[in-house]
CSV table of C-alpha atoms in Angstrom, one decimal:
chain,number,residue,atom,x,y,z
A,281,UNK,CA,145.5,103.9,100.6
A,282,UNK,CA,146.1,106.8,103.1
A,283,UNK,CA,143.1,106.1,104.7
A,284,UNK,CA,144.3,102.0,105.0
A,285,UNK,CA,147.4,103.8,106.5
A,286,UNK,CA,146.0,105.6,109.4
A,287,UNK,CA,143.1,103.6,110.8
A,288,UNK,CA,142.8,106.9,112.9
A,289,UNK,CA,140.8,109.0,110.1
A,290,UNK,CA,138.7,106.1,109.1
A,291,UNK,CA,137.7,105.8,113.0
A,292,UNK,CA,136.9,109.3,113.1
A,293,UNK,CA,134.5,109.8,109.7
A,294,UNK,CA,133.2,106.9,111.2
A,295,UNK,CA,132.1,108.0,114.3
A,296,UNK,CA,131.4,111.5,112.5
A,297,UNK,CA,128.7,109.9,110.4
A,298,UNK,CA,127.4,108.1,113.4
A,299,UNK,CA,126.9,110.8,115.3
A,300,UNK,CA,125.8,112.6,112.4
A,301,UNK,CA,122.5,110.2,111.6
A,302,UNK,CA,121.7,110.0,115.1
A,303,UNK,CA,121.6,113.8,116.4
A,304,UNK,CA,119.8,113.8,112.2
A,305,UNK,CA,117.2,111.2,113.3
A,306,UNK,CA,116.4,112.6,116.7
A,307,UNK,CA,116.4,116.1,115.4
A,308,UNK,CA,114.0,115.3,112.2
A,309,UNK,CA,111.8,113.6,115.6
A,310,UNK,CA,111.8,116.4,117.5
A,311,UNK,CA,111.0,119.1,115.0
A,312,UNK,CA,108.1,116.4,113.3
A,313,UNK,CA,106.2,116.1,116.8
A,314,UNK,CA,106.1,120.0,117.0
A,315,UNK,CA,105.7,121.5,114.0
A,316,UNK,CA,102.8,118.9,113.6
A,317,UNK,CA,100.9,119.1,116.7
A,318,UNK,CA,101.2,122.5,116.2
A,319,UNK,CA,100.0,122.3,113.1
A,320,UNK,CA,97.3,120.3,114.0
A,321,UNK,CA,95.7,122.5,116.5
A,322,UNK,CA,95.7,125.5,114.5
A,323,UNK,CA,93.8,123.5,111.3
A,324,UNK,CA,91.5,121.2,114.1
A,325,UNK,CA,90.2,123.3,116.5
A,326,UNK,CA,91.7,127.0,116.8
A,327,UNK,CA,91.5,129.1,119.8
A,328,UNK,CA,93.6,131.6,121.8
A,329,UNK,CA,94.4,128.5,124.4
A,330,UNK,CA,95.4,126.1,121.6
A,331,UNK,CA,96.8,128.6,119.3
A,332,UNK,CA,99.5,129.5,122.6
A,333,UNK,CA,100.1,126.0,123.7
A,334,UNK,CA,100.5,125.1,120.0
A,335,UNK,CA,103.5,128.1,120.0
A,336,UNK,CA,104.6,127.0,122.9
A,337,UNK,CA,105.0,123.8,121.9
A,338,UNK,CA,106.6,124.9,118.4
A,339,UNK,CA,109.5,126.9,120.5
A,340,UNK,CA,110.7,124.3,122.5
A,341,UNK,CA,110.7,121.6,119.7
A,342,UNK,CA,112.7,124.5,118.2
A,343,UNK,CA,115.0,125.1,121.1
A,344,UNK,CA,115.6,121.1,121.4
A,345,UNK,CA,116.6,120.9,117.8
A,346,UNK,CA,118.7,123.5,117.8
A,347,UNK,CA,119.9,122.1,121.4
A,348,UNK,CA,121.1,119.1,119.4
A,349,UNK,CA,123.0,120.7,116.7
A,350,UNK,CA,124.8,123.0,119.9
A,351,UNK,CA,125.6,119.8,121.3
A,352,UNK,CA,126.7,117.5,118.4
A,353,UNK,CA,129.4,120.6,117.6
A,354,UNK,CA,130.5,122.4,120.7
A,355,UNK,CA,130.5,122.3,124.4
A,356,UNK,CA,127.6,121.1,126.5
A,357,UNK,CA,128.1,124.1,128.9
A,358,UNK,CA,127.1,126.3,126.3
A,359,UNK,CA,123.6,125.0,125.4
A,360,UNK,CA,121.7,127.8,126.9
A,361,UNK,CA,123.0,131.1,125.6
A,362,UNK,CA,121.2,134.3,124.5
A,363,UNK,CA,122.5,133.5,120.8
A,364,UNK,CA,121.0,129.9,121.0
A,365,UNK,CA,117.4,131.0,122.3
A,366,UNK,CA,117.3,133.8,119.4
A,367,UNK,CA,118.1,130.7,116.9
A,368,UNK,CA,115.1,129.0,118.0
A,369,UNK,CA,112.6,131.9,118.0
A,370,UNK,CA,113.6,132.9,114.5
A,371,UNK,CA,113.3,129.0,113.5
A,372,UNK,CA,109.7,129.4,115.4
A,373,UNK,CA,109.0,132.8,114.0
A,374,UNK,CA,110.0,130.9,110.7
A,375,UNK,CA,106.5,128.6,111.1
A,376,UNK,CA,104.3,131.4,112.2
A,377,UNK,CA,105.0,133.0,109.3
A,378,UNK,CA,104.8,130.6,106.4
A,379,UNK,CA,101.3,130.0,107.9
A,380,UNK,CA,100.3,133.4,108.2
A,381,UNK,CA,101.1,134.2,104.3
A,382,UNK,CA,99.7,130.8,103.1
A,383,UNK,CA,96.4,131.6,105.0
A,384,UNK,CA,96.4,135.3,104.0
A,385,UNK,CA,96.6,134.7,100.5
A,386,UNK,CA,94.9,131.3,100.4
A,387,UNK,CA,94.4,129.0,97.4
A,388,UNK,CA,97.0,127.2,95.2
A,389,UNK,CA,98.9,131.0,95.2
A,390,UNK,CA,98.8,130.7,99.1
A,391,UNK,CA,100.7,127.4,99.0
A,392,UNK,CA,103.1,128.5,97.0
A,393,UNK,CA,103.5,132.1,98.2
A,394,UNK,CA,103.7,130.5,101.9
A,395,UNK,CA,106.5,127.6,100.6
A,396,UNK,CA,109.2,130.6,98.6
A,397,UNK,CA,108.3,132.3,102.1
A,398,UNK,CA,109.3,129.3,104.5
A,399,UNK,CA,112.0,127.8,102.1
A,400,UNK,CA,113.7,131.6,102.1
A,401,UNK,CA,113.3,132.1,106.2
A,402,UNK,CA,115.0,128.9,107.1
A,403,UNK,CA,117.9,129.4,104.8
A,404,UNK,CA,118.7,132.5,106.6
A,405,UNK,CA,117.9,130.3,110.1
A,406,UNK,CA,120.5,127.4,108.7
A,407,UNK,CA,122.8,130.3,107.7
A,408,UNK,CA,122.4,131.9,111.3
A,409,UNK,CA,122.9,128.5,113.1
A,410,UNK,CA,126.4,129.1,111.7
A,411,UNK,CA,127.5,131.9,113.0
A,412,UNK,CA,125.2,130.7,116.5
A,413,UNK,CA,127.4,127.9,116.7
A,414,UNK,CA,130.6,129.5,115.8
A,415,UNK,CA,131.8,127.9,112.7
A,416,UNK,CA,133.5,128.8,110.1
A,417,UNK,CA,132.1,130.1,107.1
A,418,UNK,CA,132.6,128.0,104.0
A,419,UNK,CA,135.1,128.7,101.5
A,420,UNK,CA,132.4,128.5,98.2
A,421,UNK,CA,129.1,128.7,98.0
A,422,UNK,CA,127.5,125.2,99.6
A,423,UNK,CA,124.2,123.8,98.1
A,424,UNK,CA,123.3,122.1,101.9
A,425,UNK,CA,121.5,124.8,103.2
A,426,UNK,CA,119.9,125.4,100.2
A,427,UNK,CA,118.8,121.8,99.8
A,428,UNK,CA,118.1,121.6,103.5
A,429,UNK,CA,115.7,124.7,103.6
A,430,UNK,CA,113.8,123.5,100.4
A,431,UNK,CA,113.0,120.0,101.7
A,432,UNK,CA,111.5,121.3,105.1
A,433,UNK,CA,109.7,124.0,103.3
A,434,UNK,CA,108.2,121.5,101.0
A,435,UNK,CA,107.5,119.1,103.9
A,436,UNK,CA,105.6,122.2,105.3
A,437,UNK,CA,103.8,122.2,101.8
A,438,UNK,CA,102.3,118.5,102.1
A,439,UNK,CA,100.7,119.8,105.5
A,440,UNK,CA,99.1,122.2,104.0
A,441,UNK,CA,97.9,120.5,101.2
A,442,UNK,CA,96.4,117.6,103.1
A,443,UNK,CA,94.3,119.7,104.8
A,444,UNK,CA,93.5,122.3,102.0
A,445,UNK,CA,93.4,119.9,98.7
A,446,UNK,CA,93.3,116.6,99.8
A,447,UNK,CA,90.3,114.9,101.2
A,448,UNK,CA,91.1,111.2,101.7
A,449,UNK,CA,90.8,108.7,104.5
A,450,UNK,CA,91.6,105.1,105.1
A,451,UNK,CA,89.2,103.2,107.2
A,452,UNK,CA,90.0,99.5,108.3
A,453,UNK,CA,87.6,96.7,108.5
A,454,UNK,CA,85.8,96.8,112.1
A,455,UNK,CA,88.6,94.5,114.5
A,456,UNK,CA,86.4,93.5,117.3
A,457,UNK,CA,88.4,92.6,120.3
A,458,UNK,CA,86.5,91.3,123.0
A,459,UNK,CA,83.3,93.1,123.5
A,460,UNK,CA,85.0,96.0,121.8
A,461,UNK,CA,84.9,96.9,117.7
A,462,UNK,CA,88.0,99.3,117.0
A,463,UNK,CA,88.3,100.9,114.0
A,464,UNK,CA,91.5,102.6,112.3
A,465,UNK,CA,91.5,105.4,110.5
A,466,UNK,CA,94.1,106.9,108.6
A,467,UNK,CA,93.6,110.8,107.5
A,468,UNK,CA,95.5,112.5,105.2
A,469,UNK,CA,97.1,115.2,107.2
A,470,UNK,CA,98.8,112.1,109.3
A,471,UNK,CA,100.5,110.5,106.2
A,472,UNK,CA,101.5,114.6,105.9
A,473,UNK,CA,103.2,114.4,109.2
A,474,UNK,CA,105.1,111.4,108.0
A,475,UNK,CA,106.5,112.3,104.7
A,476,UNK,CA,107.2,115.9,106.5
A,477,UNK,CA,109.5,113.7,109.3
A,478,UNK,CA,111.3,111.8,106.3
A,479,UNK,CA,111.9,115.4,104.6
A,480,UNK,CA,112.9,116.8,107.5
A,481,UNK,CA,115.3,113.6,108.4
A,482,UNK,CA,117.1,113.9,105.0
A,483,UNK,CA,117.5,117.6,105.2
A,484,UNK,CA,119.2,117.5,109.1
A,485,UNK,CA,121.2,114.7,108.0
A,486,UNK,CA,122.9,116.6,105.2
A,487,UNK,CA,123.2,119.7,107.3
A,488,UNK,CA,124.5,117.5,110.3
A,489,UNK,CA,127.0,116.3,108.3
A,490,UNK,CA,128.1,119.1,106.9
A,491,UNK,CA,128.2,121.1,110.2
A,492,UNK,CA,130.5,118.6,112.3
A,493,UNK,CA,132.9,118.5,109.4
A,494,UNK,CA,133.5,122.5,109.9
């Protein structure tokens, strides 16, 4: 009834929630397009060159998302600050290292050793993004980052296990266009990527939301 009352609030968790799915969705984009192609050039053909264009790649996804969350809850002045650039290296340095353990280890023990590693790095990274972008720490314990952190690290877990466990492939019919025959194929590391973007969509949603209410 209060809310019926004052068309204000209901205006504003509107627009909250809005803008909440949208910085979510392009976030969850962002962060797909470089944590995989990274990923994809260390498994496909690693190098020194691909391996540094692949971190490359991996920071500035990093620095984008993070970009977004700056933006969605403070001033656009602000974007480029010492504080934000350290947010995205840890969230990079967060990557490297789930990869590192995972390959180190190797195996089933790998995969899981390298998940606990990831899940436990970006719960620190959320919890950092806080104080980054100056909010106010929650009154009680909040589940979010908790939740948040476990879904990307298990997102990173189907990338590794397509390329590790799974061997599967889905190869169309020959489509012959012209004088030309094209074939799709579907791998499994790409349906990875894909169920790693949804993860990852769910868990910046919930953290989104969270963060523009503080």
């Amino acid at each position: 009834m209060s809310v019926i009352r004052q068309p204000g609030v209901l205006g504003r968790t509107t627009r909250r929630r809005v803008v909440g799915v949208g910085v979510a969705f392009v976030a969850a984009a962002v962060e797909t397009l470089a944590v995989g192609v990274w990923f994809l050039l260390l498994v496909g053909s690693p190098s020194t060159s691909t391996a540094l264009a692949g971190l490359g790649i991996l920071f500035c996804g990093a620095l984008v998302r993070t970009g977004l969350f700056g933006v969605a809850t403070s001033e656009l002045s602000e974007l480029i600050k010492p504080w934000r650039l350290g947010a995205a290296l840890a969230m990079t340095t967060s990557w490297v290292v789930w990869l590192f353990v995972a390959q180190t280890v190797g195996g089933p023990v790998g995969l899981a050793a390298g998940t606990l590693v990831l899940g436990g790095a970006l719960l620190v990274q959320f919890l950092f993004e806080r104080y980054v972008f100056r909010l106010r720490p929650p009154a009680r314990l909040e589940l979010t980052p908790i939740l948040s952190a476990t879904l990307l690290a298990l997102g990173g877990a189907t990338l590794l296990a397509s390329v590790w466990f799974v061997d599967l492939a889905v190869v169309s019919p020959p489509i012959s266009v012209d004088t030309t025959t094209v074939v799709v194929r579907i791998e499994a590391v790409q349906i990875a990527v894909v169920v790693f973007g949804v993860l990852a969509f769910v868990a910046h949603q919930r953290r989104c939301q969270r963060l523009l209410r503080s």
